[in-house]
Coordinates of C-alpha atoms in Angstrom, one line a residue:
X1 CA 0.1 0.0 -0.1
X2 CA 1.1 3.6 -0.4
X3 CA -0.5 7.0 0.0
X4 CA -0.8 9.6 -3.0
X5 CA -0.3 13.2 -2.6
X6 CA -1.0 15.7 -5.5
X7 CA 0.4 19.1 -5.1
X8 CA -1.1 22.1 -7.4
X9 CA -1.3 20.0 -10.2
X10 CA -2.4 21.7 -13.5
X11 CA -2.5 20.7 -17.2
X12 CA -2.8 22.6 -20.4
X13 CA -4.0 21.4 -23.9
X14 CA -2.9 24.0 -25.8
X15 CA -4.7 27.2 -24.2
X16 CA -7.4 24.9 -22.7
X17 CA -7.0 24.2 -18.9
X18 CA -8.0 20.8 -18.6
X19 CA -7.0 20.5 -14.7
X20 CA -6.7 23.5 -12.6
X21 CA -4.6 23.5 -9.5
X22 CA -5.6 20.4 -7.8
X23 CA -4.0 19.7 -4.5
X24 CA -5.1 16.3 -2.7
X25 CA -3.8 13.7 0.0
X26 CA -5.0 10.4 -0.5
X27 CA -4.6 7.8 2.3
X28 CA -3.0 4.4 2.3
X29 CA -5.7 1.8 1.6
X30 CA -8.4 4.4 0.8
X31 CA -10.9 3.9 -2.1
X32 CA -10.8 7.4 -3.5
X33 CA -13.0 8.4 -6.5
X34 CA -13.0 11.5 -8.9
X35 CA -16.5 12.2 -9.8
X36 CA -17.5 14.6 -12.7
X37 CA -19.4 14.8 -15.8
X38 CA -17.4 13.9 -19.0
X39 CA -15.0 16.7 -20.1
X40 CA -14.5 18.2 -16.6
X41 CA -10.7 16.6 -16.0
X42 CA -10.9 13.7 -14.0
X43 CA -9.6 11.2 -16.3
X44 CA -6.9 13.5 -17.3
X45 CA -5.9 13.5 -13.5
X46 CA -5.8 9.8 -13.4
X47 CA -3.5 9.5 -16.5
X48 CA -1.0 12.0 -15.1
X49 CA -1.0 10.0 -11.9
X50 CA -0.3 7.0 -14.1
X51 CA 2.2 8.7 -16.2
X52 CA 0.3 8.5 -19.4
X53 CA 0.0 12.2 -19.6
X54 CA 3.0 14.6 -18.9
X55 CA 3.1 16.5 -15.6
X56 CA 3.9 20.0 -16.6
X57 CA 2.7 21.8 -13.5
X58 CA 2.7 20.5 -9.9
X59 CA 4.1 17.2 -8.4
X60 CA 2.7 13.7 -7.8
X61 CA 4.2 11.4 -4.9
X62 CA 3.6 7.9 -4.3
X63 CA 4.4 6.5 -1.1
X64 CA 6.6 9.8 -0.3
X65 CA 8.3 9.4 -3.7
X66 CA 8.0 12.2 -6.4
X67 CA 7.0 10.4 -9.5
X68 CA 6.1 13.2 -11.5
X69 CA 9.2 12.7 -14.2
X70 CA 8.9 9.0 -14.0
X71 CA 7.8 6.9 -17.2
X72 CA 4.5 4.8 -16.2
X73 CA 6.6 1.5 -16.0
X74 CA 8.8 3.1 -13.2
X75 CA 5.8 4.1 -11.1
X76 CA 4.7 0.8 -9.8
X77 CA 1.0 1.5 -10.6
X78 CA -1.7 -0.6 -11.7
X79 CA -4.1 0.8 -14.3
X80 CA -7.5 -0.9 -15.4
X81 CA -8.9 0.7 -18.8
X82 CA -12.3 1.5 -19.5
X83 CA -12.0 -1.0 -22.6
X84 CA -10.3 -3.6 -20.6
X85 CA -7.4 -3.8 -23.2
X86 CA -7.4 -7.5 -23.1
X87 CA -5.2 -9.3 -25.9
X88 CA -7.7 -11.3 -27.8
X89 CA -4.9 -13.5 -29.4
X90 CA -4.1 -14.8 -25.7
X91 CA -6.1 -16.8 -23.3
X92 CA -6.9 -15.8 -19.9
X93 CA -3.6 -17.2 -18.4
X94 CA -1.4 -15.7 -20.9
X95 CA -3.0 -12.3 -20.6
X96 CA -2.6 -12.1 -16.9
X97 CA 1.0 -13.5 -17.2
X98 CA 2.0 -10.8 -19.6
X99 CA 3.2 -8.1 -17.4
X100 CA 5.3 -10.7 -15.3
X101 CA 6.9 -12.0 -18.5
X102 CA 7.9 -8.3 -19.6
X103 CA 9.6 -8.1 -16.0
X104 CA 11.5 -11.5 -16.7
X105 CA 9.9 -13.2 -13.7
X106 CA 11.0 -17.0 -13.3
X107 CA 8.0 -19.1 -14.8
X108 CA 7.5 -20.9 -11.7
X109 CA 6.8 -17.6 -9.8
X110 CA 4.6 -16.7 -12.8
X111 CA 2.4 -19.8 -12.3
X112 CA 2.1 -19.4 -8.8
X113 CA 1.1 -15.5 -8.9
X114 CA -1.2 -16.1 -12.0
X115 CA -3.1 -18.8 -10.2
X116 CA -3.4 -16.7 -7.1
X117 CA -4.6 -13.7 -9.1
X118 CA -7.2 -15.9 -10.8
X119 CA -8.4 -17.1 -7.3
X120 CA -8.6 -13.4 -5.8
X121 CA -10.9 -12.5 -8.9
X122 CA -13.0 -15.7 -9.1
X123 CA -11.9 -16.8 -12.3
X124 CA -9.9 -20.2 -11.3
X125 CA -10.8 -22.8 -14.2
X126 CA -11.0 -20.0 -17.0
X127 CA -7.3 -20.2 -18.0
X128 CA -7.7 -21.2 -21.4
X129 CA -10.7 -19.0 -22.2
X130 CA -10.2 -16.2 -24.9
X131 CA -11.8 -12.8 -24.8
X132 CA -14.6 -13.7 -27.2
X133 CA -15.7 -16.6 -24.7
X134 CA -16.1 -14.2 -21.9
X135 CA -18.9 -11.9 -20.6
X136 CA -18.0 -8.3 -19.9
X137 CA -18.0 -9.0 -16.2
X138 CA -15.4 -11.6 -16.9
X139 CA -13.5 -9.7 -19.0
X140 CA -13.4 -6.9 -16.3
X141 CA -12.1 -9.5 -13.8
X142 CA -9.1 -10.7 -16.0
X143 CA -8.2 -7.1 -16.6
X144 CA -8.0 -6.6 -12.7
X145 CA -6.1 -9.8 -12.3
X146 CA -3.5 -8.6 -15.0
X147 CA -3.0 -5.6 -12.9
X148 CA -2.9 -7.2 -9.5
X149 CA -0.7 -9.9 -10.4
X150 CA 2.3 -7.5 -10.7
X151 CA 1.4 -6.4 -7.1
X152 CA 1.4 -2.5 -7.6
X153 CA 1.5 0.1 -4.9
X154 CA -1.6 1.7 -6.1
X155 CA -4.5 0.8 -8.5
X156 CA -6.2 3.2 -10.9
X157 CA -9.6 2.5 -12.6
X158 CA -10.7 4.8 -15.5
X159 CA -14.5 4.2 -15.8
X160 CA -14.1 0.5 -15.6
X161 CA -17.8 -0.3 -15.6
X162 CA -19.3 2.1 -18.3
X163 CA -19.3 -0.7 -21.0
X164 CA -21.5 -3.0 -18.8
X165 CA -25.0 -3.2 -18.8
X166 CA -27.1 -2.0 -15.7
X167 CA -27.3 -5.2 -13.9
X168 CA -23.8 -6.3 -14.4
X169 CA -22.7 -2.6 -13.3
X170 CA -24.6 -3.0 -10.0
X171 CA -23.0 -6.5 -9.5
X172 CA -19.6 -5.5 -10.3
X173 CA -19.4 -2.3 -8.3
X174 CA -19.9 -4.3 -5.2
X175 CA -17.5 -7.0 -6.2
X176 CA -14.7 -4.5 -7.0
X177 CA -15.3 -2.5 -3.7
X178 CA -15.2 -6.1 -1.8
X179 CA -12.0 -6.9 -3.7
X180 CA -10.4 -3.7 -2.8
X181 CA -11.5 -4.0 1.0
X182 CA -10.1 -7.5 1.1
X183 CA -6.6 -6.4 -0.7
X184 CA -6.5 -3.3 1.3
X185 CA -4.7 -1.5 -1.9
X186 CA -5.0 2.1 -2.4
X187 CA -7.4 2.6 -5.2
X188 CA -8.2 5.7 -7.4
X189 CA -11.4 5.5 -9.3
X190 CA -12.9 7.6 -12.1
X191 CA -16.5 7.7 -12.9
X192 CA -19.3 10.1 -14.1
X193 CA -21.8 7.8 -12.4
X194 CA -23.0 9.4 -8.9
X195 CA -24.2 5.8 -7.6
X196 CA -21.0 4.1 -8.4
X197 CA -18.9 7.0 -6.5
X198 CA -21.6 7.1 -3.5
X199 CA -21.7 3.3 -3.2
X200 CA -18.0 2.3 -3.4
X201 CA -15.9 5.3 -2.2
X202 CA -14.4 6.1 1.1
X203 CA -14.0 9.6 -0.1
X204 CA -14.9 11.5 -3.3
X205 CA -13.5 14.6 -5.1
X206 CA -16.4 16.3 -7.2
X207 CA -14.7 18.1 -10.0
X208 CA -16.1 21.0 -12.1
X209 CA -14.4 22.6 -14.9
X210 CA -11.0 21.0 -14.0
X211 CA -11.1 22.1 -10.4
X212 CA -12.0 20.2 -7.1
X213 CA -15.5 21.5 -6.1
X214 CA -15.8 19.4 -3.1
X215 CA -14.0 16.5 -1.4
X216 CA -15.6 14.5 1.4
X217 CA -17.3 11.2 2.3
X218 CA -20.3 9.9 0.3
X219 CA -22.5 11.0 3.1
X220 CA -20.9 14.5 3.5
X221 CA -21.2 14.9 -0.5
X222 CA -24.6 14.0 -0.5
X223 CA -26.1 15.8 2.7
X224 CA -23.7 18.7 3.2
X225 CA -23.0 19.9 -0.6
X226 CA -20.9 23.0 -0.4
X227 CA -22.0 24.9 -3.5
X228 CA -24.7 24.7 -6.2
X229 CA -22.9 22.6 -8.9
X230 CA -22.3 19.6 -6.0
X231 CA -26.1 19.9 -5.1
X232 CA -27.5 19.8 -8.7
X233 CA -24.9 17.1 -9.8
X234 CA -25.2 14.9 -7.0
X235 CA -28.8 13.3 -6.7
X236 CA -31.9 15.1 -7.3
X237 CA -32.7 18.3 -5.2
X238 CA -35.2 21.0 -4.9
X239 CA -33.3 24.1 -5.8
X240 CA -35.3 27.1 -4.9
X241 CA -34.1 30.7 -5.3
X242 CA -34.2 32.7 -2.3
X243 CA -33.1 35.9 -0.4
X244 CA -31.5 35.8 3.1
X245 CA -33.6 37.7 5.5
X246 CA -31.7 37.1 8.7
X247 CA -28.8 34.9 9.9
X248 CA -28.0 33.9 13.4
X249 CA -24.6 32.5 12.7
X250 CA -26.1 29.0 12.4
X251 CA -29.6 29.2 10.9
X252 CA -30.8 31.4 8.1
X253 CA -34.4 32.9 7.5
X254 CA -35.0 33.2 3.8
X255 CA -37.7 34.5 1.5
X256 CA -38.6 31.7 -1.3
X257 CA -41.5 32.8 -3.4
X258 CA -42.8 35.3 -0.9
X259 CA -43.0 32.6 2.0
X260 CA -40.7 32.9 4.9
X261 CA -38.7 29.6 5.6
X262 CA -35.8 28.6 8.0
X263 CA -32.7 26.7 6.8
X264 CA -29.2 25.3 7.8
X265 CA -26.4 27.0 5.5
X266 CA -23.4 25.9 3.6
X267 CA -21.4 28.9 4.8
X268 CA -22.0 32.1 6.4
X269 CA -24.5 34.2 4.8
X270 CA -25.5 38.2 4.9
X271 CA -28.8 39.8 4.9
X272 CA -30.1 40.5 1.5
X273 CA -27.9 38.2 -0.1
X274 CA -29.4 36.1 -2.9
X275 CA -28.9 32.3 -3.4
X276 CA -30.9 29.3 -3.4
X277 CA -32.4 26.8 -0.9
X278 CA -31.6 23.0 -1.7
X279 CA -33.8 20.5 -0.3
X280 CA -33.8 16.8 -1.2
X281 CA -37.2 15.3 -2.1
X282 CA -36.9 12.3 0.2
X283 CA -36.3 15.0 3.2
X284 CA -39.8 16.3 2.5
X285 CA -42.9 14.8 4.3
X286 CA -46.3 15.0 3.2
X287 CA -49.4 15.1 5.4
X288 CA -53.0 16.4 6.3
X289 CA -51.7 18.2 9.5
X290 CA -49.0 20.6 10.3
X291 CA -45.8 19.7 12.1
X292 CA -43.7 20.9 15.1
X293 CA -41.8 24.1 15.4
X294 CA -38.3 22.7 14.3
X295 CA -40.0 22.1 11.1
X296 CA -40.9 24.2 8.0
X297 CA -44.4 23.4 7.4
X298 CA -46.6 24.8 4.4
X299 CA -50.1 24.0 2.9
X300 CA -49.6 23.8 -0.8
X301 CA -51.8 22.7 -3.8
X302 CA -50.6 19.4 -5.7
X303 CA -49.4 19.8 -9.2
X304 CA -48.9 16.3 -10.0
X305 CA -48.8 12.7 -8.3
X306 CA -46.4 10.2 -9.9
X307 CA -46.3 6.3 -8.9
X308 CA -42.5 5.2 -9.0
X309 CA -42.8 1.6 -7.6
X310 CA -40.8 2.0 -4.2
X311 CA -41.7 5.7 -4.2
X312 CA -44.6 8.0 -4.7
X313 CA -43.6 11.4 -6.2
X314 CA -45.6 14.6 -5.2
X315 CA -45.1 17.8 -7.0
X316 CA -46.5 21.2 -5.3
X317 CA -46.8 24.7 -6.3
X318 CA -44.5 26.8 -4.1
X319 CA -45.1 30.5 -5.1
X320 CA -44.9 29.6 -8.8
X321 CA -41.9 27.3 -8.1
X322 CA -41.9 23.4 -8.0
X323 CA -41.4 21.6 -4.6
X324 CA -41.0 18.0 -5.1
X325 CA -41.2 15.3 -2.4
X326 CA -40.8 11.6 -2.7
X327 CA -42.5 9.4 -0.2
X328 CA -41.9 5.6 0.3
X329 CA -44.7 3.6 -1.2
X330 CA -44.9 1.5 2.2
X331 CA -45.5 4.7 4.1
X332 CA -49.2 5.6 4.6
X333 CA -49.7 8.7 2.1
X334 CA -52.8 10.8 2.1
X335 CA -55.4 9.9 -0.5
X336 CA -55.2 13.0 -2.4
X337 CA -55.5 14.2 -6.1
X338 CA -54.1 16.9 -8.2
X339 CA -55.4 20.5 -7.1
X340 CA -55.7 19.2 -3.5
X341 CA -53.8 21.1 -0.7
X342 CA -51.5 19.1 1.9
X343 CA -49.2 20.3 4.4
X344 CA -45.7 19.8 3.1
X345 CA -42.9 19.6 6.0
X346 CA -39.5 19.3 6.3
X347 CA -36.8 19.7 9.2
X348 CA -35.1 23.4 9.4
X349 CA -31.8 21.2 9.1
X350 CA -32.9 19.4 5.7
X351 CA -32.6 22.6 3.9
X352 CA -29.4 23.9 2.7
X353 CA -28.7 27.5 1.7
X354 CA -26.1 28.2 -1.0
X355 CA -24.8 31.3 -2.5
X356 CA -22.2 30.2 -5.0

């Protein structure tokens, strides 16, 4: 295992700034994800750590060693590509052995390590299979085994599940996470998929236009977004324009569509400042009665009701803006129809005022 330190890392392609002054400390044994839409710098950052892209500005350390000027083969890093990069003319055994043979490892040692790697990824008995004879999930396991057999200090994965269908992606993300935990290897993962990042990661760096927008645990990223981009990119939120009326150092009183509400804040705000109040739909409760004093509670008309299987989605009209509530189907929900009025309530701390 090794830690990774990134210090003031930037990358230009001509005049385009693809990665903008990134600094991070990734701990030994951590599963760390870069999460962003396509084209926001996450894969470029990963490729610089691997050595596939030149480090022009900044430094990269692995296990305390500055590797910024080293070629990929000298960094002792394992990289799993999006398309797996399995050699179609080689069987599974030879694909996994390939890197060891390049290193001139003794054949007896190669056999021992290949068979151990096959066992690690649950592919024992597949030694003689070729790429065309395997499913996408099996190919992914072979790609991982080929990297792990070289015993790298850290493991890098670039969108490794994007080519798989939905059901297989769900299966593989838990499998990869469980494998990483059992091996204890420092892992850096790149994805645009919020579900993958939230499920698999110890910590996440959300990137926006080449910059780090927020770093935190999955729960922190989801429940305590620090800016509007993170709020809107991670999951679904009600994002309601507001104006700050009062701030007591902890809780803000805001005007939303002519209605006065109370909310937690992402950072200090000032009276008269414009921003948005963000609120997750699952944090909104629907009932025929008003709630207690530590809650916001409004009686609002229903715009739509949508059955979504496990959830029922209510859309309300709040001063001309939409307020969405998602209520578990197994929870009693009022028998109501469009245009009826119901109380919409949420805890003060469930809302979050953001001004950037």
